[in-house]
């Protein structure tokens, strides 16, 4: 066995060990509701979000802290139910995949699509609408860069002319891991 083959095997074992040690959990930073509609999708139960302060509906962290301890990594699911706030904030780590589930609306409007204001930071990689009106979007954050993007989900009544109006906004902040050295 060559020395470089052993180095690759060691690197693979260390990478697998590092992946296995992370809990993959987290919570949405600044989620305004206490419902477990935002949380990890890997078999762990969703942790409830902290209660918002009484000064503003989405009062938690307009800008993430330098340590960004509340940022989600890996896979996360954001579910929007009828009656939920129309704007949420979410802090993620680079490479995070966000599964956005938009439940059917109670009015006659239907979800049309999902758009990202900055695809270099958060890109929409999948979109589908189920027969019951539930929309599913897959969002992927940047691999190494940090920044923010506004993800909007417009809705409109199918029999009314004109453009769809934004019915939900997800403000995503991509916070890179701290560098050592």
CSV table of N, CA and C in Angstrom, one decimal:
chain,number,residue,atom,x,y,z
A,1,UNK,N,0.8,-1.2,0.0
A,1,UNK,CA,0.0,0.0,0.0
A,1,UNK,C,0.9,1.2,0.0
A,2,UNK,N,0.6,2.1,-0.9
A,2,UNK,CA,1.4,3.4,-1.0
A,2,UNK,C,1.0,4.3,0.2
A,3,UNK,N,1.9,5.2,0.5
A,3,UNK,CA,1.6,6.1,1.6
A,3,UNK,C,0.4,7.0,1.4
A,4,UNK,N,0.2,7.4,0.1
A,4,UNK,CA,-0.9,8.4,-0.2
A,4,UNK,C,-2.2,7.6,-0.1
A,5,UNK,N,-2.2,6.3,-0.4
A,5,UNK,CA,-3.5,5.6,-0.2
A,5,UNK,C,-3.9,5.5,1.2
A,6,UNK,N,-2.9,5.3,2.1
A,6,UNK,CA,-3.2,5.3,3.5
A,6,UNK,C,-3.7,6.7,4.0
A,7,UNK,N,-3.1,7.8,3.4
A,7,UNK,CA,-3.5,9.1,3.8
A,7,UNK,C,-5.0,9.4,3.4
A,8,UNK,N,-5.4,8.9,2.2
A,8,UNK,CA,-6.8,9.0,1.8
A,8,UNK,C,-7.7,8.2,2.7
A,9,UNK,N,-7.3,7.0,3.0
A,9,UNK,CA,-8.2,6.2,3.9
A,9,UNK,C,-8.4,6.9,5.3
A,10,UNK,N,-7.3,7.4,5.8
A,10,UNK,CA,-7.3,8.2,7.1
A,10,UNK,C,-8.2,9.4,7.0
A,11,UNK,N,-8.1,10.1,5.9
A,11,UNK,CA,-8.9,11.3,5.7
A,11,UNK,C,-10.4,10.9,5.6
A,12,UNK,N,-10.7,9.8,4.9
A,12,UNK,CA,-12.1,9.4,4.8
A,12,UNK,C,-12.7,9.0,6.1
A,13,UNK,N,-11.9,8.3,6.9
A,13,UNK,CA,-12.3,7.8,8.3
A,13,UNK,C,-12.6,9.1,9.2
A,14,UNK,N,-11.7,10.0,9.1
A,14,UNK,CA,-11.9,11.3,9.9
A,14,UNK,C,-13.1,12.0,9.5
A,15,UNK,N,-13.3,12.1,8.2
A,15,UNK,CA,-14.5,12.8,7.7
A,15,UNK,C,-15.8,12.1,8.1
A,16,UNK,N,-15.8,10.8,8.1
A,16,UNK,CA,-17.0,10.0,8.5
A,16,UNK,C,-17.2,10.2,10.0
A,17,UNK,N,-16.1,10.2,10.8
A,17,UNK,CA,-16.2,10.4,12.2
A,17,UNK,C,-16.7,11.8,12.5
A,18,UNK,N,-16.3,12.8,11.8
A,18,UNK,CA,-16.8,14.2,12.0
A,18,UNK,C,-18.2,14.3,11.7
A,19,UNK,N,-18.7,13.6,10.6
A,19,UNK,CA,-20.1,13.7,10.2
A,19,UNK,C,-21.0,13.0,11.3
A,20,UNK,N,-20.5,11.9,11.8
A,20,UNK,CA,-21.2,11.2,12.8
A,20,UNK,C,-21.3,11.9,14.1
A,21,UNK,N,-20.4,12.7,14.5
A,21,UNK,CA,-20.4,13.4,15.8
A,21,UNK,C,-21.3,14.6,15.8
A,22,UNK,N,-21.6,15.2,14.7
A,22,UNK,CA,-22.5,16.4,14.7
A,22,UNK,C,-23.9,15.9,14.8
A,23,UNK,N,-24.7,16.7,15.6
A,23,UNK,CA,-26.1,16.2,15.9
A,23,UNK,C,-27.0,16.6,14.7
A,24,UNK,N,-26.6,17.5,13.8
A,24,UNK,CA,-27.4,17.9,12.7
A,24,UNK,C,-28.6,18.7,13.1
A,25,UNK,N,-28.8,18.9,14.4
A,25,UNK,CA,-30.0,19.6,14.9
A,25,UNK,C,-29.7,21.1,14.9
A,26,UNK,N,-30.7,21.8,15.4
A,26,UNK,CA,-30.6,23.2,15.5
A,26,UNK,C,-32.0,23.8,15.5
A,27,UNK,N,-32.0,25.0,15.6
A,27,UNK,CA,-33.3,25.6,15.5
A,27,UNK,C,-33.2,26.9,14.6
A,28,UNK,N,-34.3,27.3,14.2
A,28,UNK,CA,-34.4,28.5,13.3
A,28,UNK,C,-34.1,29.7,14.2
A,29,UNK,N,-33.2,30.5,13.8
A,29,UNK,CA,-32.8,31.7,14.5
A,29,UNK,C,-33.9,32.7,14.3
A,30,UNK,N,-34.6,33.1,15.4
A,30,UNK,CA,-35.5,34.2,15.2
A,30,UNK,C,-36.9,33.7,14.7
A,31,UNK,N,-37.2,32.5,14.8
A,31,UNK,CA,-38.5,32.0,14.3
A,31,UNK,C,-39.6,32.6,15.3
A,32,UNK,N,-40.6,33.3,14.7
A,32,UNK,CA,-41.5,34.0,15.6
A,32,UNK,C,-42.5,33.2,16.3
A,33,UNK,N,-42.7,31.9,16.0
A,33,UNK,CA,-43.7,31.1,16.6
A,33,UNK,C,-43.0,30.0,17.5
A,34,UNK,N,-43.7,29.6,18.5
A,34,UNK,CA,-43.2,28.5,19.3
A,34,UNK,C,-43.6,27.1,18.8
A,35,UNK,N,-44.2,27.0,17.6
A,35,UNK,CA,-44.6,25.8,17.1
A,35,UNK,C,-43.4,25.1,16.5
A,36,UNK,N,-43.3,23.7,16.6
A,36,UNK,CA,-42.2,23.0,16.0
A,36,UNK,C,-42.2,22.9,14.5
A,37,UNK,N,-42.6,23.9,13.8
A,37,UNK,CA,-42.7,23.8,12.4
A,37,UNK,C,-41.4,24.0,11.7
A,38,UNK,N,-40.4,24.4,12.5
A,38,UNK,CA,-39.0,24.6,11.9
A,38,UNK,C,-38.1,23.7,12.7
A,39,UNK,N,-37.4,22.8,12.1
A,39,UNK,CA,-36.5,21.9,12.8
A,39,UNK,C,-35.8,20.9,11.9
A,40,UNK,N,-35.0,20.1,12.4
A,40,UNK,CA,-34.2,19.2,11.6
A,40,UNK,C,-35.1,18.1,11.1
A,41,UNK,N,-34.8,17.5,10.0
A,41,UNK,CA,-35.5,16.4,9.4
A,41,UNK,C,-35.0,15.1,9.7
A,42,UNK,N,-33.7,15.0,10.2
A,42,UNK,CA,-33.2,13.7,10.6
A,42,UNK,C,-33.8,13.3,11.9
A,43,UNK,N,-34.2,12.1,12.0
A,43,UNK,CA,-34.9,11.5,13.1
A,43,UNK,C,-35.0,12.2,14.4
A,44,UNK,N,-34.3,13.3,14.7
A,44,UNK,CA,-34.3,13.9,16.0
A,44,UNK,C,-35.6,14.8,16.1
A,45,UNK,N,-36.2,15.0,17.3
A,45,UNK,CA,-37.4,15.8,17.4
A,45,UNK,C,-37.0,17.3,17.2
A,46,UNK,N,-38.0,18.0,16.7
A,46,UNK,CA,-37.7,19.4,16.5
A,46,UNK,C,-37.7,20.2,17.8
A,47,UNK,N,-36.8,21.1,18.0
A,47,UNK,CA,-36.7,21.8,19.2
A,47,UNK,C,-37.5,23.1,19.0
A,48,UNK,N,-38.3,23.5,20.0
A,48,UNK,CA,-39.1,24.7,19.8
A,48,UNK,C,-38.3,25.9,19.8
A,49,UNK,N,-38.7,26.9,19.1
A,49,UNK,CA,-38.0,28.2,19.0
A,49,UNK,C,-38.1,28.9,20.3
A,50,UNK,N,-37.2,29.8,20.5
A,50,UNK,CA,-37.3,30.7,21.7
A,50,UNK,C,-38.5,31.6,21.6
A,51,UNK,N,-39.1,32.0,22.7
A,51,UNK,CA,-40.2,32.9,22.6
A,51,UNK,C,-39.8,34.3,22.1
A,52,UNK,N,-40.5,34.9,21.2
A,52,UNK,CA,-40.1,36.2,20.8
A,52,UNK,C,-40.3,37.3,21.8
A,53,UNK,N,-39.5,38.3,21.8
A,53,UNK,CA,-39.7,39.4,22.7
A,53,UNK,C,-40.9,40.2,22.4
A,54,UNK,N,-41.4,41.0,23.3
A,54,UNK,CA,-42.7,41.7,23.0
A,54,UNK,C,-42.5,42.9,22.2
A,55,UNK,N,-41.3,43.3,21.9
A,55,UNK,CA,-41.0,44.6,21.2
A,55,UNK,C,-41.3,44.5,19.7
A,56,UNK,N,-41.1,43.4,19.1
A,56,UNK,CA,-41.3,43.2,17.7
A,56,UNK,C,-41.6,41.8,17.4
A,57,UNK,N,-42.4,41.5,16.3
A,57,UNK,CA,-42.7,40.2,16.0
A,57,UNK,C,-41.6,39.3,15.7
A,58,UNK,N,-40.6,39.7,15.0
A,58,UNK,CA,-39.4,38.9,14.7
A,58,UNK,C,-38.2,39.6,15.3
A,59,UNK,N,-38.1,39.7,16.6
A,59,UNK,CA,-37.2,40.5,17.4
A,59,UNK,C,-35.8,39.9,17.5
A,60,UNK,N,-35.6,38.7,17.2
A,60,UNK,CA,-34.4,38.0,17.4
A,60,UNK,C,-33.3,38.3,16.3
A,61,UNK,N,-32.3,38.9,16.7
A,61,UNK,CA,-31.0,39.0,15.9
A,61,UNK,C,-31.3,39.5,14.5
A,62,UNK,N,-31.2,40.8,14.3
A,62,UNK,CA,-31.3,41.3,12.9
A,62,UNK,C,-30.0,41.0,12.2
A,63,UNK,N,-28.9,40.8,12.9
A,63,UNK,CA,-27.7,40.3,12.3
A,63,UNK,C,-27.2,39.2,13.3
A,64,UNK,N,-26.7,38.1,12.8
A,64,UNK,CA,-26.3,37.0,13.6
A,64,UNK,C,-25.0,37.4,14.4
A,65,UNK,N,-24.9,36.8,15.6
A,65,UNK,CA,-23.7,37.0,16.4
A,65,UNK,C,-22.5,36.4,15.8
A,66,UNK,N,-21.3,36.9,16.1
A,66,UNK,CA,-20.1,36.3,15.5
A,66,UNK,C,-20.0,34.8,15.7
A,67,UNK,N,-20.4,34.3,16.8
A,67,UNK,CA,-20.3,32.9,17.0
A,67,UNK,C,-21.5,32.1,16.3
A,68,UNK,N,-22.6,32.8,16.1
A,68,UNK,CA,-23.8,32.2,15.4
A,68,UNK,C,-24.1,30.8,16.0
A,69,UNK,N,-24.4,30.8,17.3
A,69,UNK,CA,-24.6,29.5,17.9
A,69,UNK,C,-26.0,28.9,17.5
A,70,UNK,N,-26.9,29.7,17.0
A,70,UNK,CA,-28.2,29.2,16.7
A,70,UNK,C,-28.4,28.9,15.2
A,71,UNK,N,-27.3,28.8,14.5
A,71,UNK,CA,-27.4,28.5,13.0
A,71,UNK,C,-27.6,27.0,12.8
A,72,UNK,N,-28.4,26.7,11.8
A,72,UNK,CA,-28.7,25.3,11.5
A,72,UNK,C,-27.7,24.8,10.4
A,73,UNK,N,-27.3,23.5,10.6
A,73,UNK,CA,-26.4,22.9,9.6
A,73,UNK,C,-27.0,21.6,9.1
A,74,UNK,N,-26.6,21.2,7.9
A,74,UNK,CA,-27.1,19.9,7.4
A,74,UNK,C,-28.4,20.1,6.7
A,75,UNK,N,-29.4,19.4,7.2
A,75,UNK,CA,-30.8,19.4,6.6
A,75,UNK,C,-31.7,20.1,7.6
A,76,UNK,N,-32.6,20.9,7.1
A,76,UNK,CA,-33.6,21.5,8.0
A,76,UNK,C,-34.9,21.6,7.2
A,77,UNK,N,-36.0,21.7,7.9
A,77,UNK,CA,-37.3,21.8,7.3
A,77,UNK,C,-38.0,23.0,7.9
A,78,UNK,N,-38.6,23.8,7.0
A,78,UNK,CA,-39.4,25.0,7.4
A,78,UNK,C,-40.8,24.7,6.9
A,79,UNK,N,-41.7,24.7,7.7
A,79,UNK,CA,-43.1,24.5,7.3
A,79,UNK,C,-43.9,25.7,7.6
A,80,UNK,N,-44.7,26.2,6.6
A,80,UNK,CA,-45.5,27.4,6.7
A,80,UNK,C,-47.0,26.9,6.7
A,81,UNK,N,-47.6,27.1,7.8
A,81,UNK,CA,-49.0,26.8,8.0
A,81,UNK,C,-49.9,28.0,7.8
A,82,UNK,N,-51.2,27.9,7.4
A,82,UNK,CA,-52.0,29.0,7.4
A,82,UNK,C,-52.1,29.7,8.8
A,83,UNK,N,-52.0,31.0,8.8
A,83,UNK,CA,-52.0,31.8,10.0
A,83,UNK,C,-50.7,32.0,10.6
A,84,UNK,N,-49.6,31.4,10.1
A,84,UNK,CA,-48.2,31.7,10.5
A,84,UNK,C,-47.8,33.1,10.0
A,85,UNK,N,-46.8,33.7,10.7
A,85,UNK,CA,-46.3,35.0,10.2
A,85,UNK,C,-45.8,34.9,8.8
A,86,UNK,N,-46.0,36.1,8.1
A,86,UNK,CA,-45.6,36.1,6.7
A,86,UNK,C,-44.1,36.3,6.4
A,87,UNK,N,-43.3,36.5,7.5
A,87,UNK,CA,-41.9,36.7,7.3
A,87,UNK,C,-41.2,35.9,8.5
A,88,UNK,N,-40.1,35.2,8.1
A,88,UNK,CA,-39.3,34.5,9.1
A,88,UNK,C,-37.8,34.7,8.8
A,89,UNK,N,-37.0,34.6,9.8
A,89,UNK,CA,-35.6,34.6,9.7
A,89,UNK,C,-35.0,33.3,9.9
A,90,UNK,N,-33.9,32.9,9.2
A,90,UNK,CA,-33.3,31.6,9.4
A,90,UNK,C,-31.8,31.8,9.2
A,91,UNK,N,-31.0,31.3,10.2
A,91,UNK,CA,-29.6,31.4,10.0
A,91,UNK,C,-29.1,29.9,9.8
A,92,UNK,N,-28.3,29.8,8.7
A,92,UNK,CA,-27.8,28.5,8.3
A,92,UNK,C,-26.3,28.5,8.1
A,93,UNK,N,-25.7,27.3,8.1
A,93,UNK,CA,-24.3,27.2,7.8
A,93,UNK,C,-24.1,26.9,6.3
A,94,UNK,N,-23.0,27.1,5.8
A,94,UNK,CA,-22.7,26.8,4.4
A,94,UNK,C,-23.0,25.3,4.0
A,95,UNK,N,-23.7,25.1,2.9
A,95,UNK,CA,-24.0,23.8,2.4
A,95,UNK,C,-25.3,23.2,3.0
A,96,UNK,N,-26.0,24.0,3.8
A,96,UNK,CA,-27.3,23.5,4.4
A,96,UNK,C,-28.4,23.4,3.3
A,97,UNK,N,-29.1,22.3,3.4
A,97,UNK,CA,-30.3,22.1,2.5
A,97,UNK,C,-31.5,22.4,3.3
A,98,UNK,N,-32.4,23.3,2.8
A,98,UNK,CA,-33.6,23.7,3.4
A,98,UNK,C,-34.8,23.1,2.6
A,99,UNK,N,-35.6,22.4,3.3
A,99,UNK,CA,-36.8,21.9,2.7
A,99,UNK,C,-38.0,22.8,3.2
A,100,UNK,N,-38.5,23.6,2.2
A,100,UNK,CA,-39.6,24.6,2.5
A,100,UNK,C,-40.9,24.0,2.1
A,101,UNK,N,-41.8,23.8,3.1
A,101,UNK,CA,-43.1,23.2,2.9
A,101,UNK,C,-44.1,24.3,3.1
A,102,UNK,N,-44.9,24.7,2.1
A,102,UNK,CA,-45.9,25.7,2.1
A,102,UNK,C,-47.3,25.0,2.1
A,103,UNK,N,-48.0,25.0,3.2
A,103,UNK,CA,-49.3,24.3,3.3
A,103,UNK,C,-50.3,25.1,2.5
A,104,UNK,N,-51.4,24.4,2.1
A,104,UNK,CA,-52.4,25.1,1.3
A,104,UNK,C,-53.0,26.3,2.0
A,105,UNK,N,-53.2,27.4,1.3
A,105,UNK,CA,-53.8,28.6,1.9
A,105,UNK,C,-55.3,28.5,2.1
A,106,UNK,N,-55.8,29.3,3.0
A,106,UNK,CA,-57.2,29.2,3.3
A,106,UNK,C,-58.0,30.1,2.4
A,107,UNK,N,-57.4,31.1,1.8
A,107,UNK,CA,-58.0,31.9,0.8
A,107,UNK,C,-58.0,31.2,-0.6
A,108,UNK,N,-58.4,31.8,-1.6
A,108,UNK,CA,-58.4,31.2,-2.9
A,108,UNK,C,-57.1,31.2,-3.6
A,109,UNK,N,-56.1,31.8,-3.0
A,109,UNK,CA,-54.8,31.9,-3.7
A,109,UNK,C,-54.0,30.6,-3.6
A,110,UNK,N,-53.2,30.4,-4.6
A,110,UNK,CA,-52.3,29.2,-4.6
A,110,UNK,C,-50.9,29.6,-4.8
A,111,UNK,N,-50.0,28.8,-4.3
A,111,UNK,CA,-48.5,29.1,-4.4
A,111,UNK,C,-48.1,28.9,-5.8
A,112,UNK,N,-47.3,29.9,-6.3
A,112,UNK,CA,-46.9,29.9,-7.7
A,112,UNK,C,-45.5,29.4,-7.9
A,113,UNK,N,-44.6,29.9,-7.2
A,113,UNK,CA,-43.2,29.5,-7.3
A,113,UNK,C,-42.4,30.1,-6.1
A,114,UNK,N,-41.1,29.8,-6.1
A,114,UNK,CA,-40.2,30.4,-5.0
A,114,UNK,C,-39.0,31.0,-5.7
A,115,UNK,N,-38.7,32.2,-5.2
A,115,UNK,CA,-37.6,33.0,-5.9
A,115,UNK,C,-36.6,33.4,-4.8
A,116,UNK,N,-35.3,33.4,-5.2
A,116,UNK,CA,-34.2,33.8,-4.3
A,116,UNK,C,-33.7,35.2,-4.8
A,117,UNK,N,-33.5,36.1,-3.9
A,117,UNK,CA,-32.9,37.4,-4.3
A,117,UNK,C,-31.4,37.3,-4.6
A,118,UNK,N,-30.8,36.3,-4.0
A,118,UNK,CA,-29.3,36.2,-4.3
A,118,UNK,C,-29.0,34.7,-4.4
A,119,UNK,N,-29.1,34.2,-5.7
A,119,UNK,CA,-28.9,32.7,-5.9
A,119,UNK,C,-27.4,32.3,-5.6
A,120,UNK,N,-26.5,33.3,-5.5
A,120,UNK,CA,-25.1,32.9,-5.1
A,120,UNK,C,-25.0,32.5,-3.7
A,121,UNK,N,-26.0,32.9,-2.8
A,121,UNK,CA,-26.0,32.5,-1.4
A,121,UNK,C,-27.0,31.4,-1.1
A,122,UNK,N,-28.2,31.5,-1.7
A,122,UNK,CA,-29.3,30.5,-1.6
A,122,UNK,C,-29.9,30.3,-2.9
A,123,UNK,N,-29.9,29.1,-3.4
A,123,UNK,CA,-30.4,28.8,-4.7
A,123,UNK,C,-31.6,27.8,-4.6
A,124,UNK,N,-32.6,28.0,-5.4
A,124,UNK,CA,-33.8,27.1,-5.4
A,124,UNK,C,-33.4,26.0,-6.3
A,125,UNK,N,-33.4,24.7,-5.8
A,125,UNK,CA,-33.0,23.6,-6.6
A,125,UNK,C,-34.2,22.7,-6.9
A,126,UNK,N,-35.3,22.9,-6.3
A,126,UNK,CA,-36.5,22.0,-6.6
A,126,UNK,C,-37.8,22.7,-6.2
A,127,UNK,N,-38.8,22.4,-7.0
A,127,UNK,CA,-40.1,23.0,-6.8
A,127,UNK,C,-41.2,22.0,-7.2
A,128,UNK,N,-42.2,21.8,-6.4
A,128,UNK,CA,-43.4,21.0,-6.9
A,128,UNK,C,-44.6,21.4,-6.0
A,129,UNK,N,-45.8,21.2,-6.6
A,129,UNK,CA,-47.0,21.5,-5.9
A,129,UNK,C,-47.8,20.2,-6.0
A,130,UNK,N,-48.2,19.7,-4.8
A,130,UNK,CA,-49.0,18.5,-4.7
A,130,UNK,C,-50.5,18.8,-5.1
A,131,UNK,N,-51.2,17.7,-5.3
A,131,UNK,CA,-52.6,17.8,-5.7
A,131,UNK,C,-53.5,18.6,-4.7
A,132,UNK,N,-53.1,18.4,-3.4
A,132,UNK,CA,-53.9,19.1,-2.3
A,132,UNK,C,-53.5,20.6,-2.2
A,133,UNK,N,-52.5,21.1,-2.9
A,133,UNK,CA,-52.1,22.5,-2.9
A,133,UNK,C,-50.9,22.8,-2.0
A,134,UNK,N,-50.4,21.7,-1.4
A,134,UNK,CA,-49.1,21.9,-0.6
A,134,UNK,C,-48.0,22.1,-1.6
A,135,UNK,N,-47.2,23.1,-1.4
A,135,UNK,CA,-46.0,23.3,-2.2
A,135,UNK,C,-44.7,22.9,-1.5
A,136,UNK,N,-43.8,22.4,-2.2
A,136,UNK,CA,-42.5,21.9,-1.7
A,136,UNK,C,-41.4,22.6,-2.5
A,137,UNK,N,-40.5,23.3,-1.8
A,137,UNK,CA,-39.3,23.8,-2.4
A,137,UNK,C,-38.1,23.3,-1.7
A,138,UNK,N,-37.0,23.1,-2.5
A,138,UNK,CA,-35.7,22.7,-1.9
A,138,UNK,C,-34.8,23.9,-2.2
A,139,UNK,N,-34.2,24.3,-1.1
A,139,UNK,CA,-33.2,25.5,-1.2
A,139,UNK,C,-31.8,24.9,-0.7
A,140,UNK,N,-30.8,25.4,-1.4
A,140,UNK,CA,-29.4,25.0,-1.0
A,140,UNK,C,-28.6,26.3,-0.8
A,141,UNK,N,-28.0,26.3,0.4
A,141,UNK,CA,-27.1,27.5,0.7
A,141,UNK,C,-25.8,27.3,0.1
A,142,UNK,N,-25.0,28.4,0.0
A,142,UNK,CA,-23.7,28.4,-0.6
A,142,UNK,C,-22.8,27.5,0.1
A,143,UNK,N,-21.8,26.9,-0.6
A,143,UNK,CA,-20.9,26.0,0.0
A,143,UNK,C,-19.9,26.5,0.9
A,144,UNK,N,-19.4,27.7,0.6
A,144,UNK,CA,-18.3,28.3,1.5
A,144,UNK,C,-18.6,29.8,1.8
A,145,UNK,N,-19.4,30.4,1.0
A,145,UNK,CA,-19.5,31.9,1.2
A,145,UNK,C,-20.6,32.2,2.3
A,146,UNK,N,-20.4,33.4,2.8
A,146,UNK,CA,-21.4,33.9,3.8
A,146,UNK,C,-22.1,35.1,3.2
A,147,UNK,N,-23.4,35.2,3.5
A,147,UNK,CA,-24.2,36.4,3.0
A,147,UNK,C,-25.6,36.1,3.3
A,148,UNK,N,-26.5,36.9,2.7
A,148,UNK,CA,-27.9,36.7,3.0
A,148,UNK,C,-28.7,36.8,1.7
A,149,UNK,N,-29.8,36.2,1.7
A,149,UNK,CA,-30.7,36.2,0.6
A,149,UNK,C,-32.2,36.2,1.1
A,150,UNK,N,-33.0,36.8,0.4
A,150,UNK,CA,-34.5,36.8,0.7
A,150,UNK,C,-35.2,35.9,-0.3
A,151,UNK,N,-35.8,34.9,0.3
A,151,UNK,CA,-36.5,33.9,-0.5
A,151,UNK,C,-38.0,34.2,-0.4
A,152,UNK,N,-38.6,34.5,-1.5
A,152,UNK,CA,-40.0,34.9,-1.5
A,152,UNK,C,-40.9,33.8,-2.2
A,153,UNK,N,-42.1,33.7,-1.7
A,153,UNK,CA,-43.0,32.7,-2.2
A,153,UNK,C,-44.3,33.5,-2.6
A,154,UNK,N,-44.5,33.8,-3.9
A,154,UNK,CA,-45.7,34.5,-4.3
A,154,UNK,C,-46.9,33.5,-4.4
A,155,UNK,N,-48.1,34.1,-4.3
A,155,UNK,CA,-49.4,33.3,-4.4
A,155,UNK,C,-50.4,34.2,-5.2
A,156,UNK,N,-51.3,33.5,-5.9
A,156,UNK,CA,-52.3,34.3,-6.6
A,156,UNK,C,-53.5,33.4,-6.8
A,157,UNK,N,-54.6,34.0,-7.0
A,157,UNK,CA,-55.8,33.2,-7.4
A,157,UNK,C,-55.7,32.8,-8.8
A,158,UNK,N,-56.0,31.6,-9.2
A,158,UNK,CA,-55.8,31.1,-10.5
A,158,UNK,C,-56.7,31.8,-11.6
A,159,UNK,N,-57.9,32.3,-11.2
A,159,UNK,CA,-58.8,32.9,-12.2
A,159,UNK,C,-58.7,34.4,-12.3
A,160,UNK,N,-57.7,35.0,-11.6
A,160,UNK,CA,-57.6,36.4,-11.6
A,160,UNK,C,-56.3,36.8,-12.4
A,161,UNK,N,-56.5,37.8,-13.3
A,161,UNK,CA,-55.4,38.2,-14.1
A,161,UNK,C,-54.4,39.0,-13.3
A,162,UNK,N,-53.2,39.1,-13.7
A,162,UNK,CA,-52.2,39.9,-13.1
A,162,UNK,C,-51.1,39.0,-12.4
A,163,UNK,N,-50.1,39.7,-11.9
A,163,UNK,CA,-49.0,39.0,-11.3
A,163,UNK,C,-49.3,38.5,-9.9
A,164,UNK,N,-48.6,37.5,-9.5
A,164,UNK,CA,-48.8,37.0,-8.2
A,164,UNK,C,-48.1,37.9,-7.2
A,165,UNK,N,-48.6,38.0,-6.0
A,165,UNK,CA,-48.0,38.8,-4.9
A,165,UNK,C,-47.3,38.0,-3.9
A,166,UNK,N,-46.3,38.5,-3.3
A,166,UNK,CA,-45.5,37.8,-2.3
A,166,UNK,C,-46.4,37.5,-1.1
A,167,UNK,N,-46.5,36.3,-0.7
A,167,UNK,CA,-47.3,35.9,0.4
A,167,UNK,C,-46.5,35.4,1.6
A,168,UNK,N,-45.2,35.0,1.4
A,168,UNK,CA,-44.3,34.6,2.4
A,168,UNK,C,-42.9,34.9,2.1
A,169,UNK,N,-42.1,35.3,3.1
A,169,UNK,CA,-40.7,35.7,2.9
A,169,UNK,C,-39.9,35.0,3.9
A,170,UNK,N,-38.8,34.4,3.5
A,170,UNK,CA,-37.8,33.7,4.4
A,170,UNK,C,-36.5,34.4,4.2
A,171,UNK,N,-36.1,35.1,5.2
A,171,UNK,CA,-34.8,35.8,5.2
A,171,UNK,C,-33.7,34.8,5.7
A,172,UNK,N,-32.9,34.4,4.8
A,172,UNK,CA,-31.8,33.4,5.1
A,172,UNK,C,-30.5,34.1,5.2
A,173,UNK,N,-29.8,33.8,6.3
A,173,UNK,CA,-28.4,34.3,6.5
A,173,UNK,C,-27.5,33.1,6.5
A,174,UNK,N,-26.5,33.1,5.6
A,174,UNK,CA,-25.5,32.0,5.5
A,174,UNK,C,-24.3,32.5,6.3
A,175,UNK,N,-24.0,31.8,7.4
A,175,UNK,CA,-22.9,32.2,8.3
A,175,UNK,C,-21.8,31.2,8.2
A,176,UNK,N,-20.6,31.5,7.7
A,176,UNK,CA,-19.6,30.5,7.6
A,176,UNK,C,-19.1,30.1,8.9
A,177,UNK,N,-18.5,28.9,8.9
A,177,UNK,CA,-17.8,28.4,10.1
A,177,UNK,C,-16.6,29.3,10.5
A,178,UNK,N,-16.3,29.5,11.8
A,178,UNK,CA,-15.2,30.3,12.1
A,178,UNK,C,-13.9,29.5,11.7
A,179,UNK,N,-12.9,30.3,11.3
A,179,UNK,CA,-11.6,29.7,10.9
A,179,UNK,C,-10.7,29.8,12.0
A,180,UNK,N,-9.9,28.7,12.1
A,180,UNK,CA,-8.8,28.6,13.1
A,180,UNK,C,-7.5,28.9,12.5
A,181,UNK,N,-6.6,29.5,13.2
A,181,UNK,CA,-5.2,29.6,12.7
A,181,UNK,C,-4.9,30.9,12.4
